[in-house]
Short mmCIF file of C-alpha atoms in Angstrom, two decimals:
data_model
loop_
_atom_site.label_atom_id
_atom_site.label_comp_id
_atom_site.label_asym_id
_atom_site.label_seq_id
_atom_site.Cartn_x
_atom_site.Cartn_y
_atom_site.Cartn_z
CA UNK P 1 29.13 28.55 -35.95
CA UNK P 2 26.85 31.21 -37.92
CA UNK P 3 23.81 28.83 -37.61
CA UNK P 4 24.52 28.22 -34.08
CA UNK P 5 24.51 32.18 -33.03
CA UNK P 6 21.49 32.20 -35.20
CA UNK P 7 20.01 29.50 -33.59
CA UNK P 8 20.87 30.99 -30.13
CA UNK P 9 19.34 34.39 -31.53
CA UNK P 10 15.96 32.69 -32.20
CA UNK P 11 15.58 31.34 -28.72
CA UNK P 12 16.81 34.48 -26.80
CA UNK P 13 14.97 36.89 -29.14
CA UNK P 14 11.78 35.35 -28.28
CA UNK P 15 10.93 33.99 -31.65
CA UNK P 16 7.15 33.40 -31.67
CA UNK P 17 7.12 30.30 -33.87
CA UNK P 18 10.05 28.68 -31.89
CA UNK P 19 8.59 29.39 -28.62
CA UNK P 20 5.02 28.26 -29.78
CA UNK P 21 6.59 25.13 -30.93
CA UNK P 22 8.35 24.33 -27.71
CA UNK P 23 5.46 25.08 -25.72
CA UNK P 24 2.89 23.31 -27.86
CA UNK P 25 5.30 20.21 -27.39
CA UNK P 26 5.45 20.33 -23.49
CA UNK P 27 1.57 20.84 -23.72
CA UNK P 28 1.25 17.57 -25.61
CA UNK P 29 3.82 15.75 -23.41
CA UNK P 30 2.21 16.95 -20.26
CA UNK P 31 -0.89 15.65 -21.80
CA UNK P 32 0.54 12.15 -22.98
CA UNK P 33 2.43 11.54 -19.78
CA UNK P 34 -0.49 11.97 -17.46
CA UNK P 35 -2.56 9.98 -19.65
CA UNK P 36 -0.09 7.24 -19.80
CA UNK P 37 0.97 7.54 -16.28
CA UNK P 38 -2.59 6.93 -14.59
CA UNK P 39 -3.08 3.50 -15.96
CA UNK P 40 0.30 2.60 -16.48
CA UNK P 41 1.77 2.92 -12.79
CA UNK P 42 -1.07 1.04 -11.44
CA UNK P 43 -0.73 -1.69 -13.86
CA UNK P 44 3.14 -2.11 -13.22
CA UNK P 45 2.50 -1.96 -9.69
CA UNK P 46 -0.32 -4.75 -9.85
CA UNK P 47 2.15 -6.85 -12.07
CA UNK P 48 4.57 -6.30 -9.09
CA UNK P 49 2.03 -7.35 -6.56
CA UNK P 50 0.22 -10.11 -8.37
CA UNK P 51 0.69 -13.86 -7.89
CA UNK P 52 -0.70 -15.61 -11.23
CA UNK P 53 0.30 -18.00 -13.66
CA UNK P 54 2.03 -16.46 -16.53
CA UNK P 55 3.28 -13.51 -14.77
CA UNK P 56 6.85 -14.15 -16.64
CA UNK P 57 4.92 -14.24 -19.80
CA UNK P 58 3.13 -10.95 -18.97
CA UNK P 59 6.34 -9.52 -18.07
CA UNK P 60 8.14 -10.46 -21.10
CA UNK P 61 5.22 -9.13 -23.03
CA UNK P 62 5.36 -5.92 -21.30
CA UNK P 63 9.17 -5.54 -22.09
CA UNK P 64 8.43 -6.35 -25.70
CA UNK P 65 5.82 -3.81 -26.28
CA UNK P 66 8.73 -1.03 -25.26
CA UNK P 67 10.48 -2.15 -28.21
CA UNK P 68 7.60 -1.66 -30.67
CA UNK P 69 9.03 1.33 -33.16
CA UNK P 70 6.91 4.85 -32.63
CA UNK P 71 5.99 4.11 -36.13
CA UNK P 72 4.18 1.04 -35.46
CA UNK P 73 2.51 2.50 -32.54
CA UNK P 74 1.46 5.36 -34.92
CA UNK P 75 0.03 2.96 -37.51
CA UNK P 76 -1.81 1.15 -34.97
CA UNK P 77 -3.49 4.51 -33.41
CA UNK P 78 -3.94 5.66 -37.02
CA UNK P 79 -5.88 2.59 -37.54
CA UNK P 80 -8.03 3.37 -34.62
CA UNK P 81 -8.78 7.24 -35.03
CA UNK P 82 -8.56 7.41 -39.10
CA UNK P 83 -12.17 8.24 -40.42
CA UNK P 84 -13.17 4.41 -41.18
CA UNK P 85 -11.50 3.28 -37.55
CA UNK P 86 -13.85 2.62 -34.44
CA UNK P 87 -12.65 5.98 -32.89
CA UNK P 88 -12.69 7.75 -36.28
CA UNK P 89 -15.59 9.97 -34.91
CA UNK P 90 -13.53 11.39 -32.47
CA UNK P 91 -12.06 13.80 -34.94
CA UNK P 92 -8.32 13.11 -33.58
CA UNK P 93 -6.62 12.32 -36.79
CA UNK P 94 -4.29 15.29 -37.94
CA UNK P 95 -5.32 17.01 -34.55
CA UNK P 96 -3.75 17.51 -30.94
CA UNK P 97 -5.79 14.60 -29.71
CA UNK P 98 -4.30 12.54 -32.09
CA UNK P 99 -0.82 13.00 -31.33
CA UNK P 100 -1.56 12.81 -27.50
CA UNK P 101 -3.26 9.74 -28.15
CA UNK P 102 -0.39 8.02 -29.84
CA UNK P 103 2.02 9.55 -27.48
CA UNK P 104 0.10 7.91 -24.31
CA UNK P 105 -0.04 4.68 -26.19
CA UNK P 106 3.72 4.87 -26.86
CA UNK P 107 4.42 5.64 -23.01
CA UNK P 108 1.87 3.33 -21.58
CA UNK P 109 3.75 0.16 -21.70
CA UNK P 110 7.17 2.18 -20.47
CA UNK P 111 5.57 3.55 -17.53
CA UNK P 112 4.09 0.26 -16.60
CA UNK P 113 7.55 -1.71 -17.14
CA UNK P 114 9.64 1.19 -15.21
CA UNK P 115 7.00 1.20 -12.45
CA UNK P 116 7.29 -2.87 -12.21
CA UNK P 117 10.95 -3.21 -12.55
CA UNK P 118 11.68 -0.08 -10.08
CA UNK P 119 9.48 -1.63 -7.30
CA UNK P 120 10.98 -4.97 -7.88
CA UNK P 121 14.20 -3.14 -6.22
CA UNK P 122 12.22 -2.33 -3.05
CA UNK P 123 12.56 -4.50 -0.01
CA UNK P 124 10.46 -7.59 -0.44
CA UNK P 125 9.91 -7.48 3.49
CA UNK P 126 7.55 -4.42 2.91
CA UNK P 127 4.96 -6.28 0.81
CA UNK P 128 5.18 -9.38 3.11
CA UNK P 129 4.83 -7.17 6.10
CA UNK P 130 1.68 -5.82 4.49
CA UNK P 131 0.49 -8.97 3.62
CA UNK P 132 0.85 -10.46 7.05
CA UNK P 133 -0.89 -7.59 8.62
CA UNK P 134 -3.93 -8.22 6.44
CA UNK P 135 -3.79 -5.53 4.04
CA UNK P 136 -6.15 -5.97 1.22
CA UNK P 137 -4.93 -5.63 -2.40
CA UNK P 138 -6.04 -2.00 -2.78
CA UNK P 139 -4.52 -1.14 0.34
CA UNK P 140 -1.39 -3.02 -0.55
CA UNK P 141 -1.39 -0.98 -3.95
CA UNK P 142 -1.57 2.19 -2.27
CA UNK P 143 1.06 1.50 0.09
CA UNK P 144 3.43 0.15 -2.28
CA UNK P 145 2.81 3.03 -4.58
CA UNK P 146 3.35 5.33 -1.67
CA UNK P 147 6.87 3.57 -0.48
CA UNK P 148 8.03 3.24 -4.16
CA UNK P 149 6.87 7.16 -4.98
CA UNK P 150 10.75 7.81 -6.18
CA UNK P 151 9.92 4.74 -8.64
CA UNK P 152 7.07 6.52 -9.72
CA UNK P 153 8.50 9.79 -10.13
CA UNK P 154 11.32 8.05 -12.47
CA UNK P 155 8.49 6.42 -14.42
CA UNK P 156 7.08 9.79 -14.82
CA UNK P 157 10.08 11.35 -16.06
CA UNK P 158 10.95 8.58 -18.20
CA UNK P 159 7.67 8.95 -20.17
CA UNK P 160 8.03 12.68 -20.38
CA UNK P 161 11.27 12.14 -21.86
CA UNK P 162 10.12 9.61 -24.44
CA UNK P 163 7.30 11.31 -25.61
CA UNK P 164 8.95 14.68 -25.78
CA UNK P 165 11.70 13.04 -28.04
CA UNK P 166 9.70 11.11 -30.38
CA UNK P 167 8.92 12.04 -33.88
CA UNK P 168 7.13 9.15 -35.78
CA UNK P 169 4.10 9.07 -33.63
CA UNK P 170 3.52 12.90 -34.03
CA UNK P 171 4.51 13.11 -37.38
CA UNK P 172 1.86 10.52 -38.58
CA UNK P 173 -1.02 11.31 -36.22
CA UNK P 174 -0.52 15.06 -36.20
CA UNK P 175 0.50 15.61 -39.70
CA UNK P 176 2.90 18.28 -38.34
CA UNK P 177 0.49 21.23 -39.12
CA UNK P 178 1.90 24.60 -38.44
CA UNK P 179 0.64 26.42 -35.64
CA UNK P 180 -1.86 23.29 -34.58
CA UNK P 181 -0.05 19.99 -34.44
CA UNK P 182 3.53 20.91 -34.94
CA UNK P 183 6.15 19.65 -32.13
CA UNK P 184 9.72 20.02 -31.90
CA UNK P 185 10.91 16.86 -33.56
CA UNK P 186 8.57 17.24 -36.34
CA UNK P 187 9.82 20.61 -37.14
CA UNK P 188 13.66 19.66 -36.84
CA UNK P 189 12.77 16.89 -39.32
CA UNK P 190 11.20 19.41 -41.62
CA UNK P 191 13.40 22.36 -41.35
CA UNK P 192 16.65 20.09 -41.47
CA UNK P 193 14.81 18.41 -44.77
CA UNK P 194 14.62 21.87 -46.08
CA UNK P 195 18.31 22.88 -45.04
CA UNK P 196 17.07 25.46 -42.77
CA UNK P 197 19.23 24.63 -39.86
CA UNK P 198 18.78 27.73 -37.44
CA UNK P 199 15.21 26.83 -36.26
CA UNK P 200 16.20 22.93 -36.06
CA UNK P 201 19.16 23.66 -34.04
CA UNK P 202 17.49 26.12 -31.57
CA UNK P 203 15.06 23.42 -30.92
CA UNK P 204 17.49 20.85 -30.85
CA UNK P 205 19.28 22.65 -28.11
CA UNK P 206 15.94 23.04 -26.37
CA UNK P 207 15.44 19.24 -26.62
CA UNK P 208 18.82 18.46 -25.31
CA UNK P 209 18.29 20.72 -22.33
CA UNK P 210 14.88 18.95 -21.44
CA UNK P 211 16.40 15.82 -21.98
CA UNK P 212 19.52 16.79 -19.52
CA UNK P 213 17.00 18.43 -17.00
CA UNK P 214 14.85 15.24 -16.86
CA UNK P 215 17.86 13.01 -16.39
CA UNK P 216 18.94 15.25 -13.73
CA UNK P 217 15.52 15.20 -12.01
CA UNK P 218 15.48 11.57 -12.47
CA UNK P 219 18.73 11.20 -10.78
CA UNK P 220 17.89 13.46 -8.04
CA UNK P 221 14.73 11.21 -7.25
CA UNK P 222 17.04 8.31 -6.72
CA UNK P 223 19.50 10.22 -4.71
CA UNK P 224 16.73 11.60 -2.49
CA UNK P 225 15.77 8.14 -1.77
CA UNK X 1 -12.48 -42.11 30.40
CA UNK X 2 -12.67 -40.44 26.79
CA UNK X 3 -9.76 -37.98 25.84
CA UNK X 4 -10.79 -34.69 24.60
CA UNK X 5 -9.02 -34.33 21.18
CA UNK X 6 -7.24 -30.99 20.65
CA UNK X 7 -7.43 -29.83 16.79
CA UNK X 8 -3.62 -29.41 15.93
CA UNK X 9 -2.58 -26.01 15.05
CA UNK X 10 -0.61 -26.93 11.78
CA UNK X 11 -0.30 -30.35 10.00
CA UNK X 12 1.98 -30.51 7.25
CA UNK X 13 2.08 -33.64 4.97
CA UNK X 14 4.47 -33.89 2.44
CA UNK X 15 5.11 -30.17 2.13
CA UNK X 16 7.42 -29.14 -0.83
CA UNK X 17 8.09 -25.67 -1.88
CA UNK X 18 10.48 -24.28 -4.72
CA UNK X 19 11.74 -21.11 -5.46
CA UNK X 20 12.00 -20.64 -9.11
CA UNK X 21 12.52 -24.39 -9.55
CA UNK X 22 15.06 -24.40 -6.92
CA UNK X 23 13.87 -26.73 -3.87
CA UNK X 24 13.60 -24.83 -0.80
CA UNK X 25 11.49 -27.64 1.27
CA UNK X 26 11.14 -31.31 0.33
CA UNK X 27 8.49 -33.30 1.62
CA UNK X 28 8.16 -32.19 5.08
CA UNK X 29 5.62 -33.67 7.54
CA UNK X 30 4.70 -32.56 10.78
CA UNK X 31 2.11 -31.72 13.45
CA UNK X 32 2.05 -28.45 15.60
CA UNK X 33 0.09 -28.44 18.29
CA UNK X 34 -1.51 -25.19 19.95
CA UNK X 35 -0.19 -23.92 23.20
CA UNK X 36 3.40 -25.90 22.69
CA UNK X 37 6.01 -23.45 21.20
CA UNK X 38 8.02 -24.94 18.52
CA UNK X 39 11.69 -23.78 17.57
CA UNK X 40 12.93 -24.43 14.13
CA UNK X 41 16.62 -25.11 14.25
CA UNK X 42 19.23 -25.98 11.51
CA UNK X 43 21.85 -24.31 9.62
CA UNK X 44 21.24 -21.00 7.33
CA UNK X 45 19.40 -22.32 3.97
CA UNK X 46 17.94 -25.31 5.71
CA UNK X 47 14.36 -24.33 4.98
CA UNK X 48 13.50 -22.92 8.20
CA UNK X 49 12.17 -19.34 6.84
CA UNK X 50 10.71 -21.02 3.99
CA UNK X 51 8.75 -23.10 6.13
CA UNK X 52 7.81 -20.20 8.44
CA UNK X 53 6.48 -18.21 5.67
CA UNK X 54 4.38 -21.07 4.12
CA UNK X 55 2.99 -21.50 7.61
CA UNK X 56 1.93 -17.77 7.26
CA UNK X 57 0.70 -17.88 3.85
CA UNK X 58 3.05 -15.70 2.52
CA UNK X 59 4.33 -17.92 -0.34
CA UNK X 60 3.04 -20.38 -2.42
CA UNK X 61 1.75 -22.23 -4.05
CA UNK X 62 2.94 -25.50 -2.38
CA UNK X 63 2.86 -29.33 -3.01
CA UNK X 64 1.48 -31.47 -0.51
CA UNK X 65 -0.81 -30.54 2.47
CA UNK X 66 -0.83 -27.98 4.76
CA UNK X 67 -3.56 -27.68 7.31
CA UNK X 68 -4.00 -24.90 9.54
CA UNK X 69 -6.59 -25.38 12.24
CA UNK X 70 -8.37 -28.36 10.28
CA UNK X 71 -8.29 -26.27 6.85
CA UNK X 72 -6.07 -26.49 3.87
CA UNK X 73 -4.22 -23.17 4.50
CA UNK X 74 -4.40 -22.33 0.76
CA UNK X 75 -8.27 -22.15 0.95
CA UNK X 76 -8.16 -20.79 4.63
CA UNK X 77 -9.63 -17.22 4.28
CA UNK X 78 -8.84 -15.04 7.08
CA UNK X 79 -5.80 -16.84 8.14
CA UNK X 80 -3.39 -13.57 8.38
CA UNK X 81 -5.72 -12.05 11.29
CA UNK X 82 -4.88 -15.45 13.33
CA UNK X 83 -1.18 -16.27 12.41
CA UNK X 84 1.44 -13.52 12.08
CA UNK X 85 4.48 -13.80 10.51
CA UNK X 86 7.51 -11.21 11.82
CA UNK X 87 10.85 -11.11 9.80
CA UNK X 88 14.28 -11.54 11.29
CA UNK X 89 14.51 -7.69 10.81
CA UNK X 90 11.16 -6.17 10.62
CA UNK X 91 10.05 -3.38 8.44
CA UNK X 92 8.71 -0.40 10.22
CA UNK X 93 6.47 1.84 7.90
CA UNK X 94 7.07 5.53 7.92
CA UNK X 95 5.74 7.50 10.69
CA UNK X 96 6.11 7.33 14.71
CA UNK X 97 5.93 4.00 16.73
CA UNK X 98 2.37 4.76 17.52
CA UNK X 99 1.24 5.01 13.86
CA UNK X 100 3.14 1.65 13.39
CA UNK X 101 1.35 -0.36 16.07
CA UNK X 102 -2.08 1.37 15.19
CA UNK X 103 -1.57 0.75 11.35
CA UNK X 104 -3.17 -2.91 11.25
CA UNK X 105 -6.20 -1.63 13.00
CA UNK X 106 -6.02 1.36 10.72
CA UNK X 107 -6.40 -1.47 7.65
CA UNK X 108 -9.25 -2.80 9.60
CA UNK X 109 -11.03 0.52 9.27
CA UNK X 110 -10.82 1.10 12.93
CA UNK X 111 -10.87 5.10 13.32
CA UNK X 112 -7.70 7.03 14.25
CA UNK X 113 -8.30 8.02 17.65
CA UNK X 114 -9.48 4.65 18.60
CA UNK X 115 -6.72 3.04 17.01
CA UNK X 116 -4.00 5.22 18.68
CA UNK X 117 -5.58 4.71 22.15
CA UNK X 118 -5.43 0.80 21.50
CA UNK X 119 -1.65 1.19 20.18
CA UNK X 120 -0.85 3.26 23.54
CA UNK X 121 -2.57 0.65 25.81
CA UNK X 122 -1.01 -2.16 24.48
CA UNK X 123 2.40 -0.47 23.89
CA UNK X 124 1.96 0.18 27.85
CA UNK X 125 1.57 -3.29 28.67
CA UNK X 126 5.10 -4.01 26.91
CA UNK X 127 6.91 -1.28 28.34
CA UNK X 128 6.88 0.58 25.21
CA UNK X 129 5.22 4.09 26.03
CA UNK X 130 8.71 6.02 25.74
CA UNK X 131 8.93 4.96 22.10
CA UNK X 132 5.33 5.83 21.02
CA UNK X 133 6.38 9.17 19.53
CA UNK X 134 9.93 8.31 18.11
CA UNK X 135 10.22 7.85 14.26
CA UNK X 136 9.73 3.82 13.87
CA UNK X 137 12.41 3.55 11.34
CA UNK X 138 15.18 5.21 13.77
CA UNK X 139 14.53 2.36 16.52
CA UNK X 140 17.48 -0.47 17.53
CA UNK X 141 17.24 -3.56 16.57
CA UNK X 142 15.46 -4.67 19.71
CA UNK X 143 13.58 -1.79 19.69
CA UNK X 144 12.03 -2.59 16.44
CA UNK X 145 11.44 -6.38 17.38
CA UNK X 146 9.51 -5.20 20.26
CA UNK X 147 7.39 -2.69 18.23
CA UNK X 148 6.97 -5.32 15.37
CA UNK X 149 5.83 -7.91 18.19
CA UNK X 150 3.00 -5.22 19.69
CA UNK X 151 2.05 -4.38 16.06
CA UNK X 152 1.59 -8.07 15.34
CA UNK X 153 -0.35 -8.78 18.73
CA UNK X 154 -2.79 -5.72 18.29
CA UNK X 155 -4.43 -7.65 15.21
CA UNK X 156 -5.60 -10.27 17.83
CA UNK X 157 -3.45 -13.08 16.66
CA UNK X 158 -2.73 -16.03 18.62
CA UNK X 159 -0.03 -17.53 16.48
CA UNK X 160 3.14 -15.83 15.91
CA UNK X 161 5.60 -17.07 13.57
CA UNK X 162 9.08 -15.58 14.20
CA UNK X 163 12.04 -15.60 12.22
CA UNK X 164 15.22 -15.30 14.21
CA UNK X 165 13.79 -12.90 16.62
CA UNK X 166 16.93 -12.16 18.63
CA UNK X 167 19.61 -12.21 15.73
CA UNK X 168 21.87 -9.54 15.60
CA UNK X 169 20.99 -7.67 18.61
CA UNK X 170 22.96 -6.93 21.82
CA UNK X 171 22.58 -8.83 25.14
CA UNK X 172 20.38 -6.25 26.60
CA UNK X 173 17.98 -6.50 23.70
CA UNK X 174 18.08 -10.23 23.52
CA UNK X 175 16.95 -10.36 27.22
CA UNK X 176 14.17 -7.93 26.69
CA UNK X 177 12.83 -9.79 23.83
CA UNK X 178 13.05 -13.11 25.16
CA UNK X 179 11.45 -11.60 28.25
CA UNK X 180 8.70 -10.45 25.99
CA UNK X 181 8.21 -13.80 24.10
CA UNK X 182 8.25 -15.68 27.46
CA UNK X 183 5.29 -13.33 28.55
CA UNK X 184 3.29 -14.01 25.41
CA UNK X 185 3.94 -17.55 25.61
CA UNK X 186 2.74 -17.47 29.33
CA UNK X 187 -0.54 -15.61 28.04
CA UNK X 188 -1.28 -18.72 25.80
CA UNK X 189 -0.07 -17.57 22.64
CA UNK X 190 1.51 -20.00 20.18
CA UNK X 191 5.24 -19.28 19.23
CA UNK X 192 6.80 -20.93 15.98
CA UNK X 193 10.21 -19.57 15.72
CA UNK X 194 13.55 -20.37 14.12
CA UNK X 195 16.55 -19.85 15.92
CA UNK X 196 20.31 -20.36 16.15
CA UNK X 197 20.54 -18.99 19.71
CA UNK X 198 20.34 -22.30 22.03
CA UNK X 199 19.39 -20.26 25.08
CA UNK X 200 16.20 -19.01 23.15
CA UNK X 201 15.17 -22.38 22.27
CA UNK X 202 16.13 -23.55 25.87
CA UNK X 203 14.09 -20.59 27.27
CA UNK X 204 10.83 -20.72 25.01
CA UNK X 205 10.71 -23.97 23.13
CA UNK X 206 8.43 -27.08 24.25
CA UNK X 207 9.52 -28.94 21.01
CA UNK X 208 12.48 -28.65 18.14
CA UNK X 209 12.07 -29.20 14.75
CA UNK X 210 15.23 -29.40 13.37
CA UNK X 211 15.97 -28.71 9.56
CA UNK X 212 18.50 -30.11 7.36
CA UNK X 213 18.86 -29.18 3.49
CA UNK X 214 15.07 -28.16 3.03
CA UNK X 215 13.92 -31.69 5.00
CA UNK X 216 13.14 -31.98 8.60
CA UNK X 217 15.28 -34.20 10.97
CA UNK X 218 13.12 -34.25 13.87
#
């Protein structure tokens, strides 16, 4: 109980490092959610609208990429942004850019898959009517995304929740550098390892609150629809 | 004396289609001439809707051959401006009835004011002026069907493919929709429709294509 009280005191007392870590995590998450959403949502919608051979295989591949462990994603992005990698010149490794890049790659298949799966639940007559009325591919894409905006909101929130709670990518690509690339999850891993539970608990409580809020908003989106 | 040969509207030869390997249509062959409305009849699940959707180019790929105005349908570009499919329960987009009727013109890059004016003029022809400002997704079944008809007509389509146009409607709505369809037929539009309603078939159809278990019985 003592640790819990101290954890609460860190949060309510406005402890500078704790709040910096929270805000830094949210900043990384906002960037990576945006960067994964911009290509991911149209990709999922295009997969929904497209009629082509191998569509099933493409959907299976997309679903499979969601199951890739975060450390594998981290390893892949590491090989890209390390000094000897093709994007090494960007200087992203052990920098905020690396965390954002890794989290974006992690969330992209999730956004695409959630968009695709969500749109499949839309009334199929909507797409057929657009086709029948002569809407071209881009018009159909825009109209479907407008009609399925609650699906997009869910995908957005899902991606945000995913990247906020991940630890492997942030640790591997950001290096958990204090006042620079440290996030809530990497701080929890570090502090718990050192046996210093107060800050880990305070950040754990914040993560839990964010997860609940994201879930609540996600359900609200469906309920509103 | 030589006869003038009229090109058939549709020619299906050995037309087959499956949904995820489940056959829905088996080797259907039929010729549909222009100017003669055709009713597709038969029990539920007999292939009527699939046939209509194939004629509209909404589903595919198919096996066999399906010609529209002499061209293989899978290669006929611009078909959607000429043959328009209407669902049994048509979908209305968000917005007013005016927005919905004008929508196909907006897709064709017609200006907002011009599209609205054309929508109003066409709605007036079909006695729908009073509905123009209503929210389209709050119409009754009969009103929705009539608005969907006008929305299809504004594209300039000469062929309407209608899936059960009067199903689940009260008698008053059935009469209004039947009347609208009869007026379209009188204007020379090609009507191809599926129906369980024998009254509708008698009122509109020049011929009947009877489906059973995905095949044509005609």
